[in-house]
Short mmCIF file of C-alpha atoms and ligand atoms in Angstrom, two decimals:
data_model
loop_
_atom_site.label_atom_id
_atom_site.label_comp_id
_atom_site.label_asym_id
_atom_site.label_seq_id
_atom_site.Cartn_x
_atom_site.Cartn_y
_atom_site.Cartn_z
CA MET V 1 88.67 256.77 177.92
CA LYS V 2 91.85 256.05 179.84
CA LEU V 3 95.11 256.10 178.00
CA HIS V 4 95.78 252.37 178.44
CA GLN V 5 92.27 251.60 177.13
CA LEU V 6 92.90 253.74 174.09
CA ALA V 7 96.20 251.99 173.52
CA LEU V 8 94.49 248.62 173.85
CA GLY V 9 91.73 249.66 171.43
CA LEU V 10 94.24 250.91 168.88
CA GLY V 11 96.28 247.80 169.28
CA LEU V 12 93.23 245.61 168.65
CA ALA V 13 92.24 247.67 165.63
CA LEU V 14 95.74 247.44 164.19
CA GLY V 15 95.81 243.74 164.94
CA LEU V 16 92.54 243.28 163.07
CA VAL V 17 93.84 245.22 160.09
CA ALA V 18 97.04 243.22 160.09
CA GLY V 19 95.01 240.01 160.40
CA ALA V 20 92.81 240.99 157.49
CA GLN V 21 95.83 241.81 155.34
CA ALA V 22 97.51 238.56 156.22
CA GLN V 23 94.73 236.48 154.71
CA THR V 24 95.12 236.10 150.99
CA THR V 25 92.29 234.56 148.98
CA MET V 26 92.99 232.62 145.81
CA LYS V 27 90.69 230.95 143.31
CA ILE V 28 90.76 227.41 141.94
CA SER V 29 88.29 225.91 139.48
CA ILE V 30 87.21 222.70 137.78
CA SER V 31 84.92 222.06 134.83
CA VAL V 32 83.01 219.18 136.46
CA ALA V 33 80.66 219.02 139.46
CA GLN V 34 81.77 219.27 143.08
CA ASN V 35 80.57 215.74 143.79
CA SER V 36 83.35 214.17 141.74
CA HIS V 37 86.96 212.99 141.72
CA GLN V 38 87.96 216.55 140.81
CA GLY V 39 85.74 218.21 143.40
CA ILE V 40 87.35 216.13 146.12
CA ALA V 41 90.78 217.05 144.73
CA ILE V 42 90.29 220.81 145.00
CA ASP V 43 88.28 220.62 148.26
CA THR V 44 91.10 218.64 149.88
CA PHE V 45 93.68 221.03 148.43
CA ALA V 46 91.79 224.07 149.80
CA LYS V 47 91.44 222.53 153.25
CA GLU V 48 95.12 221.51 153.35
CA VAL V 49 96.40 224.91 152.19
CA GLU V 50 94.42 226.66 154.91
CA LYS V 51 95.58 224.17 157.53
CA ARG V 52 99.22 224.20 156.47
CA THR V 53 99.46 228.02 156.28
CA GLY V 54 97.63 228.63 159.55
CA GLY V 55 94.71 230.17 157.64
CA ARG V 56 96.85 232.86 155.96
CA TYR V 57 95.79 231.51 152.58
CA LYS V 58 92.20 230.78 151.75
CA ILE V 59 91.31 228.93 148.56
CA GLN V 60 87.94 229.67 146.99
CA THR V 61 86.66 226.70 145.00
CA PHE V 62 84.57 226.91 141.82
CA TYR V 63 82.88 223.94 140.17
CA SER V 64 81.01 222.95 137.00
CA GLY V 65 82.81 225.41 134.74
CA ALA V 66 81.49 228.39 136.75
CA LEU V 67 84.66 230.29 135.74
CA GLY V 68 84.78 228.74 132.24
CA GLY V 69 86.02 225.52 130.67
CA GLU V 70 89.44 223.98 131.22
CA ARG V 71 91.20 225.90 128.43
CA GLU V 72 89.84 229.17 129.75
CA SER V 73 90.90 228.32 133.29
CA ILE V 74 94.45 227.53 132.17
CA GLU V 75 94.56 230.79 130.20
CA ALA V 76 93.38 232.67 133.29
CA VAL V 77 96.11 231.06 135.40
CA GLN V 78 98.74 231.90 132.78
CA LEU V 79 97.55 235.53 132.73
CA GLY V 80 97.27 235.63 136.52
CA THR V 81 93.60 236.65 136.61
CA GLN V 82 93.01 233.36 138.43
CA GLU V 83 95.72 231.93 140.70
CA LEU V 84 94.94 228.22 140.38
CA ALA V 85 93.20 225.63 138.24
CA PHE V 86 92.75 221.90 138.26
CA SER V 87 92.40 220.50 134.76
CA SER V 88 92.70 217.38 132.70
CA THR V 89 95.57 217.50 130.21
CA GLY V 90 92.98 217.92 127.43
CA PRO V 91 93.81 221.54 126.58
CA VAL V 92 97.34 221.52 128.07
CA PRO V 93 99.27 220.82 124.80
CA ASN V 94 98.11 224.22 123.55
CA PHE V 95 100.20 225.72 126.36
CA VAL V 96 102.93 223.15 127.06
CA PRO V 97 103.41 220.98 123.95
CA GLU V 98 105.83 218.58 125.73
CA VAL V 99 102.87 217.13 127.65
CA LYS V 100 101.18 215.88 124.46
CA ILE V 101 102.94 212.52 124.70
CA LEU V 102 100.88 211.57 127.78
CA ASP V 103 97.67 211.76 125.73
CA VAL V 104 98.71 209.01 123.30
CA PRO V 105 96.09 206.20 123.24
CA PHE V 106 96.94 202.79 124.70
CA LEU V 107 100.18 204.17 126.18
CA PHE V 108 99.50 203.06 129.75
CA ARG V 109 98.55 199.50 130.77
CA ASP V 110 96.56 200.50 133.81
CA LYS V 111 96.23 203.18 136.48
CA ALA V 112 99.13 201.82 138.53
CA HIS V 113 101.39 202.18 135.48
CA ALA V 114 100.20 205.72 134.73
CA ARG V 115 100.53 206.84 138.35
CA ALA V 116 104.04 205.38 138.58
CA VAL V 117 105.11 207.26 135.43
CA LEU V 118 103.64 210.54 136.64
CA ASP V 119 105.12 210.19 140.13
CA GLY V 120 108.50 209.03 138.76
CA PRO V 121 111.23 210.93 136.91
CA ILE V 122 109.33 211.21 133.59
CA GLY V 123 106.31 212.89 135.15
CA GLN V 124 108.31 214.98 137.58
CA ASP V 125 110.64 216.28 134.84
CA MET V 126 107.58 217.22 132.83
CA LEU V 127 106.25 219.40 135.68
CA ALA V 128 109.27 221.65 135.15
CA LYS V 129 108.26 222.24 131.49
CA PHE V 130 105.34 224.38 132.71
CA GLU V 131 107.58 227.01 134.31
CA PRO V 132 108.82 228.85 131.19
CA LYS V 133 105.14 229.14 130.17
CA GLY V 134 104.17 231.02 133.32
CA PHE V 135 102.88 228.13 135.43
CA LYS V 136 103.95 226.33 138.55
CA ALA V 137 102.68 222.77 138.15
CA LEU V 138 102.11 221.67 141.76
CA ALA V 139 101.27 218.01 141.21
CA TRP V 140 99.89 215.46 138.80
CA ALA V 141 96.51 214.01 139.63
CA GLU V 142 94.14 212.10 137.39
CA ASN V 143 90.95 212.10 135.43
CA GLY V 144 91.13 208.37 134.66
CA PHE V 145 90.86 205.95 131.75
CA ARG V 146 88.47 207.25 129.13
CA HIS V 147 85.60 205.22 127.70
CA MET V 148 83.21 205.87 124.81
CA THR V 149 79.50 206.62 125.06
CA ASN V 150 76.98 207.36 122.32
CA SER V 151 73.27 207.54 121.61
CA LYS V 152 73.28 205.43 118.41
CA ARG V 153 74.54 201.89 118.94
CA ASP V 154 76.51 199.40 120.98
CA VAL V 155 80.19 199.68 120.18
CA LYS V 156 81.73 196.19 120.24
CA THR V 157 84.44 196.51 117.59
CA PRO V 158 86.40 199.46 116.19
CA GLU V 159 84.22 199.26 113.03
CA ASP V 160 81.23 200.26 115.16
CA LEU V 161 82.90 203.64 115.78
CA LYS V 162 83.03 204.53 112.07
CA GLY V 163 80.86 207.52 111.25
CA LEU V 164 79.90 208.35 114.84
CA LYS V 165 79.98 212.07 115.46
CA MET V 166 81.77 212.53 118.76
CA ARG V 167 82.72 215.42 120.94
CA THR V 168 86.42 215.33 121.74
CA MET V 169 88.56 217.45 124.00
CA GLU V 170 90.43 220.35 122.41
CA ASN V 171 93.48 218.10 122.16
CA PRO V 172 95.37 217.45 118.91
CA VAL V 173 96.54 213.95 119.91
CA HIS V 174 93.01 212.79 120.72
CA VAL V 175 91.59 214.31 117.56
CA ALA V 176 94.20 212.56 115.38
CA ALA V 177 93.63 209.22 117.11
CA TYR V 178 89.84 209.30 117.00
CA LYS V 179 89.93 210.21 113.32
CA GLY V 180 91.99 207.03 112.97
CA PHE V 181 88.97 205.11 114.30
CA GLY V 182 86.80 206.75 111.64
CA ILE V 183 85.06 208.96 114.17
CA ILE V 184 83.80 212.37 113.04
CA THR V 185 85.52 214.54 115.64
CA THR V 186 84.01 217.69 117.12
CA PRO V 187 86.33 219.40 119.63
CA MET V 188 84.33 221.26 122.25
CA ALA V 189 84.78 222.68 125.75
CA PHE V 190 83.35 220.45 128.45
CA PRO V 191 80.65 222.82 129.78
CA GLU V 192 78.92 222.59 126.37
CA VAL V 193 78.92 218.80 126.14
CA PHE V 194 75.73 217.86 128.01
CA THR V 195 73.60 220.15 125.86
CA ALA V 196 75.32 219.01 122.67
CA LEU V 197 74.52 215.39 123.55
CA GLN V 198 70.97 216.26 124.56
CA GLN V 199 70.27 218.18 121.36
CA GLY V 200 71.98 215.60 119.17
CA THR V 201 74.62 218.02 117.87
CA VAL V 202 76.96 215.07 118.49
CA ASP V 203 76.19 211.36 118.88
CA GLY V 204 78.68 210.67 121.59
CA GLN V 205 81.64 211.60 123.73
CA GLU V 206 84.39 209.86 125.68
CA ASN V 207 85.33 210.32 129.32
CA PRO V 208 86.27 208.36 132.43
CA LEU V 209 83.46 206.75 134.47
CA SER V 210 84.03 209.43 137.14
CA VAL V 211 83.10 212.15 134.64
CA ILE V 212 80.27 210.20 132.99
CA ILE V 213 78.66 209.72 136.40
CA SER V 214 79.22 213.19 137.82
CA ALA V 215 78.05 214.86 134.60
CA LYS V 216 74.97 212.59 134.48
CA PHE V 217 75.66 211.65 130.86
CA ASP V 218 73.48 208.55 131.43
CA GLN V 219 70.54 210.93 130.99
CA VAL V 220 71.54 211.68 127.40
CA GLN V 221 73.58 208.63 126.33
CA LYS V 222 72.39 205.05 126.00
CA HIS V 223 75.51 203.07 125.03
CA LEU V 224 78.76 202.78 126.95
CA THR V 225 81.78 200.66 126.00
CA LEU V 226 84.74 200.29 128.35
CA THR V 227 87.25 201.07 125.64
CA GLY V 228 89.83 202.46 128.09
CA HIS V 229 91.38 203.88 124.93
CA VAL V 230 93.41 206.55 126.64
CA TYR V 231 94.52 207.56 130.13
CA SER V 232 93.59 211.11 131.03
CA PRO V 233 95.98 212.79 133.49
CA ALA V 234 95.00 215.86 135.45
CA ILE V 235 97.13 218.55 137.04
CA PHE V 236 97.14 221.25 139.72
CA LEU V 237 98.35 224.46 138.07
CA MET V 238 99.27 227.74 139.70
CA ASN V 239 100.26 231.10 138.26
CA LYS V 240 104.04 231.15 138.50
CA GLY V 241 104.20 234.74 139.73
CA ALA V 242 101.73 233.99 142.52
CA PHE V 243 103.73 230.91 143.51
CA ASP V 244 107.06 232.76 143.44
CA LYS V 245 105.68 235.34 145.88
CA LEU V 246 105.13 232.66 148.53
CA SER V 247 107.67 232.09 151.29
CA ALA V 248 109.72 228.90 151.02
CA ALA V 249 107.59 227.25 153.73
CA ASP V 250 104.33 228.29 152.06
CA LYS V 251 105.56 226.98 148.69
CA GLN V 252 106.09 223.63 150.35
CA ALA V 253 102.64 223.87 151.97
CA PHE V 254 100.98 224.40 148.57
CA ILE V 255 102.88 221.48 147.03
CA GLU V 256 102.03 219.17 149.93
CA ALA V 257 98.40 220.28 149.81
CA ALA V 258 98.27 219.41 146.11
CA LYS V 259 99.74 215.98 146.86
CA GLU V 260 97.00 215.40 149.46
CA GLY V 261 94.48 216.49 146.82
CA THR V 262 95.94 213.92 144.45
CA LYS V 263 95.61 211.12 147.02
CA ALA V 264 91.94 211.91 147.56
CA ASN V 265 91.41 212.27 143.81
CA ARG V 266 92.94 208.90 142.95
CA ALA V 267 91.04 207.13 145.72
CA ARG V 268 87.78 208.53 144.36
CA VAL V 269 88.65 207.47 140.79
CA ASP V 270 89.26 203.93 142.10
CA GLU V 271 85.91 204.02 143.88
CA ASP V 272 84.08 205.30 140.78
CA ASP V 273 85.77 202.69 138.58
CA ALA V 274 84.76 199.94 141.02
CA LYS V 275 81.07 200.81 141.19
CA GLY V 276 80.56 202.87 138.04
CA VAL V 277 79.39 200.17 135.66
CA ALA V 278 76.72 198.83 138.03
CA ASP V 279 75.64 202.38 138.77
CA LEU V 280 75.31 203.33 135.08
CA ARG V 281 73.51 200.08 134.23
CA ALA V 282 71.05 200.78 137.04
CA LYS V 283 70.48 204.19 135.42
CA GLY V 284 69.59 202.52 132.13
CA MET V 285 72.79 202.48 130.12
CA THR V 286 73.81 199.44 128.10
CA VAL V 287 77.40 198.69 129.04
CA ILE V 288 79.81 196.62 126.96
CA ASP V 289 82.45 195.82 129.54
CA THR V 290 84.69 193.44 127.59
CA ILE V 291 86.19 194.24 124.20
CA ASP V 292 88.89 192.68 122.08
CA LYS V 293 91.38 195.41 122.88
CA ALA V 294 93.95 194.20 120.33
CA LYS V 295 91.49 195.08 117.55
CA PHE V 296 91.16 198.63 118.82
CA VAL V 297 94.93 198.93 119.15
CA SER V 298 95.53 197.66 115.61
CA ALA V 299 92.88 199.99 114.18
CA LEU V 300 95.16 202.80 115.35
CA ALA V 301 98.36 201.34 113.86
CA PRO V 302 98.71 204.03 111.14
CA VAL V 303 98.09 206.82 113.66
CA ASN V 304 100.56 205.25 116.05
CA ALA V 305 103.22 205.14 113.35
CA GLN V 306 102.73 208.89 113.04
CA PHE V 307 102.93 209.36 116.83
CA GLU V 308 106.19 207.39 116.88
CA LYS V 309 107.57 209.83 114.30
CA ASP V 310 106.28 212.89 116.16
CA PHE V 311 107.25 211.91 119.70
CA GLY V 312 110.11 209.49 119.05
CA LYS V 313 109.69 205.76 119.53
CA ALA V 314 112.33 205.76 122.29
CA ASN V 315 110.35 208.34 124.29
CA LEU V 316 107.13 206.35 123.93
CA ASP V 317 108.92 203.11 124.85
CA ARG V 318 110.44 204.74 127.89
CA ILE V 319 106.90 205.39 129.15
CA ARG V 320 105.50 202.03 127.95
CA ASN V 321 108.27 200.07 129.64
CA PHE V 322 108.45 202.07 132.86
CA LYS V 323 108.33 199.86 135.92
O1 EAX P 401 88.41 217.05 133.18
O2 EAX P 401 86.77 217.83 128.86
C1 EAX P 401 86.76 216.66 129.29
O3 EAX P 401 86.22 215.74 128.68
C2 EAX P 401 87.41 216.36 130.62
O4 EAX P 401 87.62 215.01 130.74
C3 EAX P 401 86.50 216.80 131.74
O5 EAX P 401 86.17 218.12 131.63
C4 EAX P 401 87.12 216.58 133.09
#
């Protein structure tokens, strides 16, 4: 071998090694299926991170609770055993209590209101609350307005909820509110819910149409009521140490990628909300799509009085009245 060939060979080999070292792989997970509003969020994020960092960062995506439920994924991100997670705010209050206020029932009028709050100063200030807990919160996204399903009866009034045994998220605000409806609450991680419904461990559950459809709950639940009782935010979380190691430009790339993920996520929620009821009816569910919402709101009056004490009426009003 001639000297210049050797030099070229060495150079190539070194280049390959350097190339291999330059690609960092990170994990992100969701608890629901890939074909969902959350799947599209993390798939878009992964694609955008790769694109915006010239392929130096590769995001491996995990679906359907393959790495555990949402609480476990947030724990893993906090510990740094997993770099990223996309989760509803369900288990978040256990890590960042300030976020609890967003899970208050009947707080948001509609999706436009919720998105404006999250994208505005209230939501953006709240992202900073994750940092002392070991997270970089990249962006808010959404799970959607939650509705109730069960296997026992049509729910037309709040009285119909009394005595139903329902799976709830591991979220103290939800548990307190649903108890206010007279529901027998059973907090449970999402990956266990389908089986619990199938085996009758619980009568029902509540989730946005996007989740009900992607989890195929129509196979194990007969009755759906569009209660829209609470808005369920979602969030892109990253281990703070992993984020801090990024260059300034790469930090921006990750944040922008999360924002693109949010756009795709919200568009899919809108799509699911638009066609979800017809879809679930076609699959055999009975859907009550109009309720007297005021009755549901007033059934929660005592619980709400407690929330106003806990969170401060001014703080709740600031969200309620945000334009
Ligand atoms: O984030 O646990 C839940 O009910 C969540 O809404 C679901 O896993 C999607």
